[in-house]
Structures are given as structure tokens and as C-alpha cells.
Short mmCIF file of C-alpha atoms in Angstrom, two decimals:
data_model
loop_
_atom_site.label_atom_id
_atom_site.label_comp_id
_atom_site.label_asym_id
_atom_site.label_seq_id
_atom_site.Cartn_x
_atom_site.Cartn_y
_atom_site.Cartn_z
CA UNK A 21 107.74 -12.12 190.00
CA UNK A 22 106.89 -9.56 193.11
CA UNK A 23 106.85 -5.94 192.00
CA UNK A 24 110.20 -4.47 191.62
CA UNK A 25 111.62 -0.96 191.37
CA UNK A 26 114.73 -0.01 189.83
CA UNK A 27 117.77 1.31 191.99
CA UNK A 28 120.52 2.65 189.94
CA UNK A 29 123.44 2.73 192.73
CA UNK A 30 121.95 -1.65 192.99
CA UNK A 31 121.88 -2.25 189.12
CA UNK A 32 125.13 -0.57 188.76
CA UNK A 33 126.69 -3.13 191.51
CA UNK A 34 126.34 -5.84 188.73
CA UNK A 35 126.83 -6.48 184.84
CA UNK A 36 123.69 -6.03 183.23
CA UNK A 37 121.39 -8.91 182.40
CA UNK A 38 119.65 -8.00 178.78
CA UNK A 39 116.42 -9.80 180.50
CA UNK A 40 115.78 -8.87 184.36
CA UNK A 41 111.99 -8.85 184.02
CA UNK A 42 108.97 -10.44 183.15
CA UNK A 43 109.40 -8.68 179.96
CA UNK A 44 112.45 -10.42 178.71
CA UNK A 45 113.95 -7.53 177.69
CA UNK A 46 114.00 -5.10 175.09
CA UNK A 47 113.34 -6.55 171.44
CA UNK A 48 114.16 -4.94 168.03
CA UNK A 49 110.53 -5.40 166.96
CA UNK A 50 108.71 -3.85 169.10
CA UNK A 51 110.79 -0.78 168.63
CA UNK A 52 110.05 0.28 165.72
CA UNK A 53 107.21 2.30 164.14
CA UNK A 54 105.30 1.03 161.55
CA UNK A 55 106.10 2.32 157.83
CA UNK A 56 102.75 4.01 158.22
CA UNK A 57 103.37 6.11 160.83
CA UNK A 58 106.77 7.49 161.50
CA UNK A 59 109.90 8.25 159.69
CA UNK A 60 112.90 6.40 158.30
CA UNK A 61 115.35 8.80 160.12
CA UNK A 62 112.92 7.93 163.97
CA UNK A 63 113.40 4.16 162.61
CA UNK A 64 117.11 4.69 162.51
CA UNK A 65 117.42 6.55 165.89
CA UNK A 66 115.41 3.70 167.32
CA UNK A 67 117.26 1.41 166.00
CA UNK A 68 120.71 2.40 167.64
CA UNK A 69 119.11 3.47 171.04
CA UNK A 70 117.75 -0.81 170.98
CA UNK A 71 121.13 -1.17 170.00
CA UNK A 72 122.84 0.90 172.80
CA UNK A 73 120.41 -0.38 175.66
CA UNK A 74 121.03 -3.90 174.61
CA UNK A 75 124.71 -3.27 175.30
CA UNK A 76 124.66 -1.78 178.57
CA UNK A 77 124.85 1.79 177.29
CA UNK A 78 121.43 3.29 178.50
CA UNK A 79 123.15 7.16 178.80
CA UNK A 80 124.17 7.23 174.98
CA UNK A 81 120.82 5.48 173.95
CA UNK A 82 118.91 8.01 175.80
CA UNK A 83 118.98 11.15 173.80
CA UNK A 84 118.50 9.36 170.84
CA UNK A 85 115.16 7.97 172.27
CA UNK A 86 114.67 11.33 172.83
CA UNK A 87 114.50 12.81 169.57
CA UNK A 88 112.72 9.73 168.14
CA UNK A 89 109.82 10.72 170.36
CA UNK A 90 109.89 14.10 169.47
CA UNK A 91 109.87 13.40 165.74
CA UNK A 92 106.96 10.66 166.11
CA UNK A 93 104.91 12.70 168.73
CA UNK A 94 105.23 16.37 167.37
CA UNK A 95 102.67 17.77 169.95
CA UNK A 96 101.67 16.90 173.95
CA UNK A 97 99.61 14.23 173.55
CA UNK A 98 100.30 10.68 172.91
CA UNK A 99 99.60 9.03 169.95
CA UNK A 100 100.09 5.42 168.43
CA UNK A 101 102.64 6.45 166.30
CA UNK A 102 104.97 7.37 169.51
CA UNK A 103 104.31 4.14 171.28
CA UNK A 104 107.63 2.43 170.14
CA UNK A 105 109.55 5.60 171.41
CA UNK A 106 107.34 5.99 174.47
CA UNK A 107 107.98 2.16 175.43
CA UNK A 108 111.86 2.54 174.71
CA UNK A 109 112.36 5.33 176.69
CA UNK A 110 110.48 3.65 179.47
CA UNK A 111 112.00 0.91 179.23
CA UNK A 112 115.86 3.02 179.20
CA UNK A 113 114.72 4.95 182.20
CA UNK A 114 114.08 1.65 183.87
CA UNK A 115 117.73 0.81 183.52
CA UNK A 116 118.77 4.11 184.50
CA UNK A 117 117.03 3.83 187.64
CA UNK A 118 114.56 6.67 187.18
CA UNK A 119 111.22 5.27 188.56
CA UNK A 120 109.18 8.48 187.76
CA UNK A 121 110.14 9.21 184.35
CA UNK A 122 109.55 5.58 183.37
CA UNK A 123 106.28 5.31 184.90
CA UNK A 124 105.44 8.93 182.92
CA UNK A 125 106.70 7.55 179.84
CA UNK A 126 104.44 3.85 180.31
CA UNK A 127 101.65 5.43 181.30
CA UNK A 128 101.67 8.10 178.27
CA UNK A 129 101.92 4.61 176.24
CA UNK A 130 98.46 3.57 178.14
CA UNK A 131 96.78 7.09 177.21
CA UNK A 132 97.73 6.33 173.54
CA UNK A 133 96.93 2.75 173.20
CA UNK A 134 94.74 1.64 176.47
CA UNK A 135 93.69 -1.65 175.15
CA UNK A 136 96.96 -2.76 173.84
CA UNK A 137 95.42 -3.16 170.67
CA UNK A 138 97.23 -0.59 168.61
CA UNK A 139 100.23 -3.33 167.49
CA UNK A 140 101.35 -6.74 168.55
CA UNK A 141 104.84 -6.33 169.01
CA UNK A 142 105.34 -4.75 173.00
CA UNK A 143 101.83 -4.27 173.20
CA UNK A 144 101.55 -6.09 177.10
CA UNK A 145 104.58 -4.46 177.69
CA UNK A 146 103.96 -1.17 178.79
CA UNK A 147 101.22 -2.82 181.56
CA UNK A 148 103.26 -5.59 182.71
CA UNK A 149 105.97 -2.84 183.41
CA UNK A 150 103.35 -0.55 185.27
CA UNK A 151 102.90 -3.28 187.44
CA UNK A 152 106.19 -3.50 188.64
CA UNK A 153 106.32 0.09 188.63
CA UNK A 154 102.90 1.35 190.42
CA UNK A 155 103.90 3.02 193.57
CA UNK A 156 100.42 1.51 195.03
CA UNK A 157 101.09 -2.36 194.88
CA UNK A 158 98.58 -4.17 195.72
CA UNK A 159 95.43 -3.92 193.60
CA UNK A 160 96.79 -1.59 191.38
CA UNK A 161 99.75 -4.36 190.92
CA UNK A 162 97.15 -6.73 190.11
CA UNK A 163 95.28 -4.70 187.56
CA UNK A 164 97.97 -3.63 185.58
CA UNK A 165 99.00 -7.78 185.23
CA UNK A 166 95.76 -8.13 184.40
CA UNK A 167 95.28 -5.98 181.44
CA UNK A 168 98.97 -6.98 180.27
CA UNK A 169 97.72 -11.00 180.80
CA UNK A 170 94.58 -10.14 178.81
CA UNK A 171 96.41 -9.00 175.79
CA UNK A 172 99.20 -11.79 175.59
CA UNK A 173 96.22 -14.02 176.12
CA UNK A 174 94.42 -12.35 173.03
CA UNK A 175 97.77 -12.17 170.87
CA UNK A 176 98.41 -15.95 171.48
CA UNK A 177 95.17 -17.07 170.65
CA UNK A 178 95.05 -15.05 167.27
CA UNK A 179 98.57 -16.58 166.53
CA UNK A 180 98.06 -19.56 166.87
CA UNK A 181 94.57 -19.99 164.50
CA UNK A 182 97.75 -18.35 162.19
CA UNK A 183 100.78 -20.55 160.98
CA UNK A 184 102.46 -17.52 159.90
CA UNK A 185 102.75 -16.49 163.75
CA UNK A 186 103.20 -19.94 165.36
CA UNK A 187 107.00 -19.16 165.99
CA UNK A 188 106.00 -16.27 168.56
CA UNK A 189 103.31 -18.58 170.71
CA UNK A 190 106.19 -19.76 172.85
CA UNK A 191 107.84 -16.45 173.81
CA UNK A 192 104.35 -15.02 174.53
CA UNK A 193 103.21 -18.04 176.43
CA UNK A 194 106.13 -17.21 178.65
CA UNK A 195 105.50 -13.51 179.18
CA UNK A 196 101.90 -14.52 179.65
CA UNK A 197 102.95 -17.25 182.28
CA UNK A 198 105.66 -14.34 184.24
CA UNK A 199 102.84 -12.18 184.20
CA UNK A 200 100.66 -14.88 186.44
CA UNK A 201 103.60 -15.38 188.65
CA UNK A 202 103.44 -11.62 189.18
CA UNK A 203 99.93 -11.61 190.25
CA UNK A 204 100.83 -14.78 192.52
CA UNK A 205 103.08 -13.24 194.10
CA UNK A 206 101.76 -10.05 194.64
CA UNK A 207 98.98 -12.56 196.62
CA UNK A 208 101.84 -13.33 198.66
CA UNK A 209 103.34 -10.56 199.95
CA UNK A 210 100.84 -7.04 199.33
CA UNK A 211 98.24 -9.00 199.51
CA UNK A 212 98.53 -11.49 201.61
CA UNK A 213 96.14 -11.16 204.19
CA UNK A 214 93.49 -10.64 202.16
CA UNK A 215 91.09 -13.52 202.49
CA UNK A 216 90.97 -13.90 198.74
CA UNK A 217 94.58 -14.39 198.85
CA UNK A 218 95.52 -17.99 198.87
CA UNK A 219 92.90 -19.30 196.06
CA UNK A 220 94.17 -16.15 193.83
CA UNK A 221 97.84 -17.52 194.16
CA UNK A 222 96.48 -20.93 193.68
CA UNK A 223 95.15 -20.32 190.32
CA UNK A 224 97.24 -17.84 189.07
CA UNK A 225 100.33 -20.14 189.60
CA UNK A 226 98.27 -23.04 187.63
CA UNK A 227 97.40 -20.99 185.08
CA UNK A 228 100.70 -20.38 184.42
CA UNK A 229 102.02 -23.89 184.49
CA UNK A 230 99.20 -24.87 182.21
CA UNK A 231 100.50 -22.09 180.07
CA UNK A 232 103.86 -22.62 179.94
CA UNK A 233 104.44 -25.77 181.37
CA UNK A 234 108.39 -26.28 180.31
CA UNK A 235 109.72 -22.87 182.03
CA UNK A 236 111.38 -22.39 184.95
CA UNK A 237 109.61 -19.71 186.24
CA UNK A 238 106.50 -21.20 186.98
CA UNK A 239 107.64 -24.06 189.06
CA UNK A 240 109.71 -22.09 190.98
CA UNK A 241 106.65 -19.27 192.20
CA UNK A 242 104.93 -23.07 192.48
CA UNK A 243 107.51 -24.13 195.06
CA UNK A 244 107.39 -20.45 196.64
CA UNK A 245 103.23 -21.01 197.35
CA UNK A 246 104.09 -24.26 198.46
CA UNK A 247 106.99 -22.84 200.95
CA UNK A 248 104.32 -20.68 202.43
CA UNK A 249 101.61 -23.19 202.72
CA UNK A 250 104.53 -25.57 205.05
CA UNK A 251 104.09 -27.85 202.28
CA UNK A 252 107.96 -28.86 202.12
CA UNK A 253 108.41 -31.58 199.88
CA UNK A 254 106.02 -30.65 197.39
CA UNK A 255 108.28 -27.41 197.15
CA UNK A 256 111.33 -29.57 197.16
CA UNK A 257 110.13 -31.14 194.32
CA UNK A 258 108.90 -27.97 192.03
CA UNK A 259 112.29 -26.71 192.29
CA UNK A 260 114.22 -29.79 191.57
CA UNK A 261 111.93 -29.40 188.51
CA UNK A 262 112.79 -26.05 187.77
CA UNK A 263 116.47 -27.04 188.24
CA UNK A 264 116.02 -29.48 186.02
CA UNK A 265 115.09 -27.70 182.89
CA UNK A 266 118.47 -25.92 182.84
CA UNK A 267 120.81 -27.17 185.23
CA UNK A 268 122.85 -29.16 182.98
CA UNK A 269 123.39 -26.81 180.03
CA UNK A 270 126.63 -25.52 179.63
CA UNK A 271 128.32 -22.31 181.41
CA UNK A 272 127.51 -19.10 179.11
CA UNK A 273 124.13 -20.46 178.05
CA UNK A 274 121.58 -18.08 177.27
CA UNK A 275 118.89 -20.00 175.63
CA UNK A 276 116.87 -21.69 178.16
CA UNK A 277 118.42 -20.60 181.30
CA UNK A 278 116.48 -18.64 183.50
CA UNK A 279 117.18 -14.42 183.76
CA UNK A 280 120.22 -13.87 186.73
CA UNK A 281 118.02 -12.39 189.02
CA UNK A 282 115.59 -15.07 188.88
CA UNK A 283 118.39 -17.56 189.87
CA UNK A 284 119.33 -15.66 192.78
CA UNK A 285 115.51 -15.85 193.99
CA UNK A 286 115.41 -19.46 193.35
CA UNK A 287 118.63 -19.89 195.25
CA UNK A 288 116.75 -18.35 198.05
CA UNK A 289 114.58 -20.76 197.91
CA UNK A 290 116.79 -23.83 197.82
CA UNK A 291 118.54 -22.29 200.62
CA UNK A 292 115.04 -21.93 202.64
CA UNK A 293 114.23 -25.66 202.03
CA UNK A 294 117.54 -26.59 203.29
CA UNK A 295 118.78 -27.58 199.78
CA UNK A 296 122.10 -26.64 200.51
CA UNK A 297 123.92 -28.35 197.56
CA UNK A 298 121.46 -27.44 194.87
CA UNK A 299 121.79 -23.66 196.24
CA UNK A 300 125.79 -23.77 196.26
CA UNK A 301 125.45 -24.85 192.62
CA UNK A 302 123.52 -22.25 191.33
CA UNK A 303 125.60 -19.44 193.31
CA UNK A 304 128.28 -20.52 191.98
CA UNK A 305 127.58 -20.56 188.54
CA UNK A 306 126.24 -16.97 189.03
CA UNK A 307 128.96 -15.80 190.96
CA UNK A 308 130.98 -17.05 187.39
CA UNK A 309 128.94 -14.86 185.62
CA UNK A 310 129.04 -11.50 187.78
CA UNK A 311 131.68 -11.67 190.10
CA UNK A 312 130.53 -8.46 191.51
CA UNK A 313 127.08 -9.29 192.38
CA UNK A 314 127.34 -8.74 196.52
CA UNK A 315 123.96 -10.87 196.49
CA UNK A 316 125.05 -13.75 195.63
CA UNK A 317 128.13 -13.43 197.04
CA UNK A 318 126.18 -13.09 200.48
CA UNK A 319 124.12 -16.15 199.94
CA UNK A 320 126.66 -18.17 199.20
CA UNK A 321 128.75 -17.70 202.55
CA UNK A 322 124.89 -18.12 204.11
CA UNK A 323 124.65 -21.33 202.44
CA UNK A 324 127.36 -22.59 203.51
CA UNK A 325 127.39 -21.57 207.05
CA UNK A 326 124.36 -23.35 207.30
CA UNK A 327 125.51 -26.30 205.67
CA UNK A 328 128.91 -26.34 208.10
CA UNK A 329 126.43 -25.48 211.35
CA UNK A 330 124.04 -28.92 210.54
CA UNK A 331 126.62 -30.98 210.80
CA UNK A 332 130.13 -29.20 211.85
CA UNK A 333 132.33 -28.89 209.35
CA UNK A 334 135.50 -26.43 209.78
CA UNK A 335 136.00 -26.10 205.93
CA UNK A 336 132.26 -25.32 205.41
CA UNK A 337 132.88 -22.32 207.61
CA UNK A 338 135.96 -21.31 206.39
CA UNK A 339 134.29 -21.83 202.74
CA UNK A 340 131.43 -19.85 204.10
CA UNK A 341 134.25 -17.03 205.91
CA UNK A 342 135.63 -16.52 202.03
CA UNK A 343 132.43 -15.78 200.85
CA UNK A 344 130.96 -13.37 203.38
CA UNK A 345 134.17 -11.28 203.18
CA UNK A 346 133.77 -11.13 199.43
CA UNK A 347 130.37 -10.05 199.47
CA UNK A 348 131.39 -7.44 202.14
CA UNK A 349 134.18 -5.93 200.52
CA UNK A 350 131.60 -5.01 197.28
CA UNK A 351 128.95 -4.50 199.93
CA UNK A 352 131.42 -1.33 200.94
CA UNK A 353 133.24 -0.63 197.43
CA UNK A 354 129.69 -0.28 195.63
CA UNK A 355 127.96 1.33 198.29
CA UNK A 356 125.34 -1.46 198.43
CA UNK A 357 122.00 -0.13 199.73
CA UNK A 358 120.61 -3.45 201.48
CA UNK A 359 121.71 -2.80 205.18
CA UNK A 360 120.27 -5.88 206.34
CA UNK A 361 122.32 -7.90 204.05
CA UNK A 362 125.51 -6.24 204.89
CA UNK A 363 124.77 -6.29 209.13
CA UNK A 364 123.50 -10.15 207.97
CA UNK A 365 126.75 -10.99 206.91
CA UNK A 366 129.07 -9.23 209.75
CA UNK A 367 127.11 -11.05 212.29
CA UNK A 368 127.78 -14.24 210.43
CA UNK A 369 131.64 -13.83 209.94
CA UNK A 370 132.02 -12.62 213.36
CA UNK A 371 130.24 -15.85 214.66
CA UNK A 372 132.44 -18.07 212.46
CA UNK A 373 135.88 -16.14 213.58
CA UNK A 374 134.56 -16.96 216.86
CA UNK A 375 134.81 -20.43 215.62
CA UNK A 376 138.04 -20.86 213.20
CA UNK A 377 140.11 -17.95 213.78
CA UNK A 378 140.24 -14.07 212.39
CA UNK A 379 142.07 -12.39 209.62
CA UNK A 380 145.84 -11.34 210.02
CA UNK A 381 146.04 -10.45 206.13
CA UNK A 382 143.70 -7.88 205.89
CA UNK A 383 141.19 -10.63 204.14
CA UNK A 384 142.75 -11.96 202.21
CA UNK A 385 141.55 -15.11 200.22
CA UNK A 386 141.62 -18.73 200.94
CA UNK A 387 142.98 -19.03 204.44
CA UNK A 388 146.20 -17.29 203.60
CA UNK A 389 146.13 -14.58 206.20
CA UNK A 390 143.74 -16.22 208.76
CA UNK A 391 145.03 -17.17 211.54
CA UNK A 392 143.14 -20.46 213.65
CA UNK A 393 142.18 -20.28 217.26
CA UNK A 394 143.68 -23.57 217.34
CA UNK A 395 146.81 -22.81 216.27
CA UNK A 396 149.02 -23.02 219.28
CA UNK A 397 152.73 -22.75 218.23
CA UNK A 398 150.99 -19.16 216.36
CA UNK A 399 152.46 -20.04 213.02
CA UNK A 400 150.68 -20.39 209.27
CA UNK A 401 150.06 -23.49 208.60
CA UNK A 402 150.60 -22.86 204.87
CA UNK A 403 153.14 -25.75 204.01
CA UNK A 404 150.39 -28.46 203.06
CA UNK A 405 151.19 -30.80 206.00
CA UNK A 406 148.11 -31.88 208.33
CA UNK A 407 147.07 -29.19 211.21
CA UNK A 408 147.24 -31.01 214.56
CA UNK A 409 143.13 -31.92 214.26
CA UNK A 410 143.41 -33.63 211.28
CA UNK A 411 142.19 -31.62 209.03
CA UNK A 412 144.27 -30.40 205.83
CA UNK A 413 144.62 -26.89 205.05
CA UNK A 414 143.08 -27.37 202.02
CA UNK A 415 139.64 -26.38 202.57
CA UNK A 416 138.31 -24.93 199.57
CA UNK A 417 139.08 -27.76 197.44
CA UNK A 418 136.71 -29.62 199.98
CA UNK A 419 133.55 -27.42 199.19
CA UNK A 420 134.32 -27.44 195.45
CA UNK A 421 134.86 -23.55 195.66
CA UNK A 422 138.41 -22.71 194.54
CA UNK A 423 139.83 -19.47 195.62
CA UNK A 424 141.01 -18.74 191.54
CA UNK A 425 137.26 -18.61 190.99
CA UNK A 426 137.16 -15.18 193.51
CA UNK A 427 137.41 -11.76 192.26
CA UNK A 428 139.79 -9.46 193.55
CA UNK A 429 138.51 -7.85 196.75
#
């Protein structure tokens, strides 16, 4: 994963996923102090400021956070003991949107415990979240992955010469493996023309499928090295890999199913290797999860507009029209910060009205509302028979998108 930075006015313009980043989340564990070292009134406020974040409620957990801290680290400096609290609050401020105090709060976690050695439980996390965090990129991306890497890769070989820890191999393995898709990608975009850059990505990527060879994630930063090597078909078949692994399991699924954000990246993807079905798919089983996620709104009216322009398909568009005008109305009624995606999807819908009609109705949904350039007696063609091309008004039903399924603008 590419470093991110959190947006509040973006994260706000969907439901929260409890696992967005290479870190999976929050976990109960790794917020509390050890007996030795704090009190049982900081384990309670810890343990309802986990509880708060892990239900969307990052404002109330907050000041509880707060005074954790302040009864684990009495003075300025930072100490083990405050590392729970320290990583909590960083964490919190993440999904508040406050770059600079999580970064302060992480990097008060590194002053206290710079090898990660001071605990098992969260102690890659505060580095892997650095990384994503740095203002620098780059190098500085890359180092922080490193040092978080390093200590997943010590942690899983201690647990497993221990039976008593073999059940947390697997979860590490996979924050080990995100953490070398990091540094992959970071190869890819900061670093990219570096001359280094290539064989870094290379083996970063293979060192994470070695590592964690039955996740999603790693097959799908696979196919993304492979996209930008023009090696097509070998990055067709990583992601119908990836797909693979969790395609079929059923609609609410957590276990297994790769974090929402990652979908949408991997539906990129599909949609960049002209997968057009296997994109649809996933959109809409995301859109079925956050129906007010203007992302993958968008890039499911791009997908199919593409799919309707290779071979030219009315209903695609008008599928495609539904979408884009969904994913424009949150665009404007969550004051959605990507202006490329929003003057993105204008151009398209103009294009296609230019096509297949424009809106009477105020945009309505379906094609209620819209009336066809072809249409030359000038009346809706809403009573099920056959327009005068052929085609029945039934569109959606034809792209397996029905207009129930679609929010209310």
C-alpha cells in the first residue's frame, strides 16, 4: 500500500472500515499496559476509548485517550509505560484526520521504544504508521517500513520456535507482507525513477508472497508491478488470483475479505486491464456496503462506459449515466475534495447525454426522467413496450445493476 494521509472531510464521505491500513486496525491487545506498569483505572479508560474507536466514535474516545496518557506518562517525556496510550491516540487522530498530532503522538512512541522491542503486541505499529504518515515519502517512507518489517519479522520468528504463540504467526505474516507492499509501492510511485527502483519492487513484492502467500494483498501490488512493467496477462492473472481468495464468500463477510479501500484499488486495477466484469463485481458489492462512497460510485459509471464504448451498448451507457450521477450528487452533498474525479465524471455524463439523451427529472434514477435523443413523438417511454430501435426500456436489469440497489441522491 502507497503512503496515505488521512482527510477528515474524505473519511467522513464513507462508513468507517475498522481496518483501512496495513495495520488492520486497532486491537484490544495492544492497548493495554502491562500490569507492571500502569493502572487499573488507565486500563479501563483504554479499554472504552478501543471500544469507542472501534465503533466509529473517535470524538468520545478521544479524551479518554487523553487522560490515559496523562496517568501513564506523568511527566514530558515518553516512556514504555505510555506506549499503549501514545499508539491509541495516534492511531484516533488518524481517524480524525489530524496528520500532525498523529505523527507527534507515533513518533513520541519511537522516542520511548525505538527498537520496537519494549512489547509484542503493536510494537511495528507505530513505524508502519509513520510510514504512511512521513511528510517526506520517499526514503523516509522506506525506512520507517523497514524498521516496522524488521520487528514483525523478529516477532514471527520467536513465535513460531513457540506453540504457545503459533495462533498470531498468520496475522503477523500479513502485516509483515502489507508492510512489503508498502515499500513496493513506494518504488513505484516516490521512487520510481530511481535506478534501484524496479529490482526493489521486485523483491519486496516476492517477499511478501513468500510470506503470506494466501492474501489478497500481495497478488494484487504483484499485478500492479506487472501493470507497470506492460506485462498484461501476467497481471490479469495475479488479480484473478487475488479475486479468487474471496470472491465467492458471502455479502457481509469480514473474515477473509480484503479491507474496502483495498477493493476499490484493486477495482482500479481490473478496470486498467480492461477487466470490465470482474471490476463491475467488486463495485458493486462495495457500493452494497457504503452506498455513500462517491469513489466507487465514480468507477463504476467509468467501468461501464468503457464497457458500453468497446462494443456499443445503449444500456451500458445508460447503466454507466446512473452511476456517474450518483457519484456526483455525493461528490457535491459531501463536499468531496478529489476535483479530478468530480470534472472526470461531468465530462463522462455529458459525453454519454450526447449519446442517449439528458435528464428531464432532475436525475432521477433508472431512466425515469431521461429523456432519449431518439425519441421522436417526445414522450416517456415508461410503459414497458419496445422503443422504436429495439431495445427495451429495461436497461438496468441488462447490466445486472438494479436501480433498488441505489441510494437516495
Amino acid at each position: 500500500m502507497a503512503k496515505t494521509k488521512p482527510d477528515s472531510r474524505k473519511k467522513r464521505s464513507q462508513k468507517r472500515d475498522k481496518s483501512r491500513s496495513i495495520l488492520n486496525g486497532i486491537s484490544p491487545a495492544h492497548a493495554f499496559p502491562s500490569p507492571q506498569s500502569s493502572t487499573p483505572k488507565a486500563e479501563v479508560l483504554l479499554t472504552r476509548a478501543v471500544a469507542l474507536l472501534q465503533t466509529s466514535q473517535p470524538e468520545e474516545a478521544l479524551p479518554l485517550a487523553q487522560r490515559a496518557l496523562a496517568l501513564l506518562q506523568p511527566g514530558v517525556e515518553a516512556t514504555a509505560a505510555a506506549l499503549p496510550a501514545l499508539n491509541l491516540l495516534g492511531e484516533i487522530y488518524v481517524e480524525l484526520g489530524d496528520a500532525d498530532s498523529a505523527r507527534e503522538r507515533f513518533l513520541a512512541a519511537v522516542q520511548a521504544d525505538p527498537d520496537g522491542a519494549a512489547g509484542d503486541d503493536g510494537a511495528a505499529e507505530k513505524f508502519l504508521w509513520l510510514a504512511q504518515l512521513c511528510e517526506e515519502g520517499g526514503e523516509a517512507s522506506v525506512g520507517w517500513f523497514e524498521r516496522g518489517a524488521d520487528v514483525l519479522r523478529r516477532q514471527i520468528s520467536s513465535a513460531e520456535s513457540s506453540p504457545s504463540d503459533a495462533a498470531s504467526v498468520g496475522e503477523k505474516r500479513t502485516k509483515l507482507a502489507d508492510a512489503l507492499c508498502g515499500i513496493t509501492e513506494v518504488y513505484m510511485t516516490d521512487l520510481s525513477l530511481e535506478a534501484i527502483a524496479e529490482t526493489r519492487a521486485e523483491a519486496s513484492v516476492t517477499e511478501a508472497l513468500l510470506v503470506s502467500p494466501d492474501t489478497a494483498g500481495p497478488l494484487q501490488t504483484l499485478a500492479s508491478v506487472r501493470i507497470s512493467q506492460l506485462r498484461l496477462e501476467e497481471a490479469r492473472a495475479a488479480l484473478s488470483s487475488s479475486l479468487a481468495l474471496w470472491q465467492d464468500l458471502p455479502a457481509g463477510a469480514l473474515e477473509g475479505v480484503p479491507d474496502f479501500p483495498v477493493r476499490v484499488s484493486l477495482a482500479r486495477l481490473l478496470i486498467e486491464t480492461s477487466m470490465y466484469a470482474e471490476a463491475l463485481a467488486v463495485l458493486e458489492r462495495l457500493v452494497s456496503e457504503d452506498d455513500a462512497s462517491v469513489e466507487a460510485w465514480y468507477l463504476g459509471g467509468w467501468t461501464l462506459y468503457l464497457r458500453g464504448a468497446a462494443a456499443p451498448d445503449k444500456d451500458e451507457w445508460l447503466a454507466a449515466r446512473d452511476w456517474l450521477g450518483m457519484a456526483l450528487a455525493l461528490y457535491e452533498r459531501l463536499d468531496y475534495e478529489d476535483q479530478r474525479l468530480g470534472e472526470h465524471a461531468r465530462e463522462l455524463v455529458k459525453e454519454i447525454e450526447d449519446v442517449v439523451g439528458v435528464d428531464k427529472g432532475g436525475g432521477g434514477e433508472g431512466e425515469e426522467g431521461w429523456e432519449d435523443e431518439d425519441d421522436d413523438d417526445g414522450e416517456d417511454d415508461d410503459d414497458g413496450k419496445d422503443d422504436d430501435d429495439g431495445e427495451d426500456d429495461d436497461d438496468d436489469e441488462k447490466t445486472g445493476h438494479k436501480d433498488d440497489d441505489m441510494p437516495d441522491s
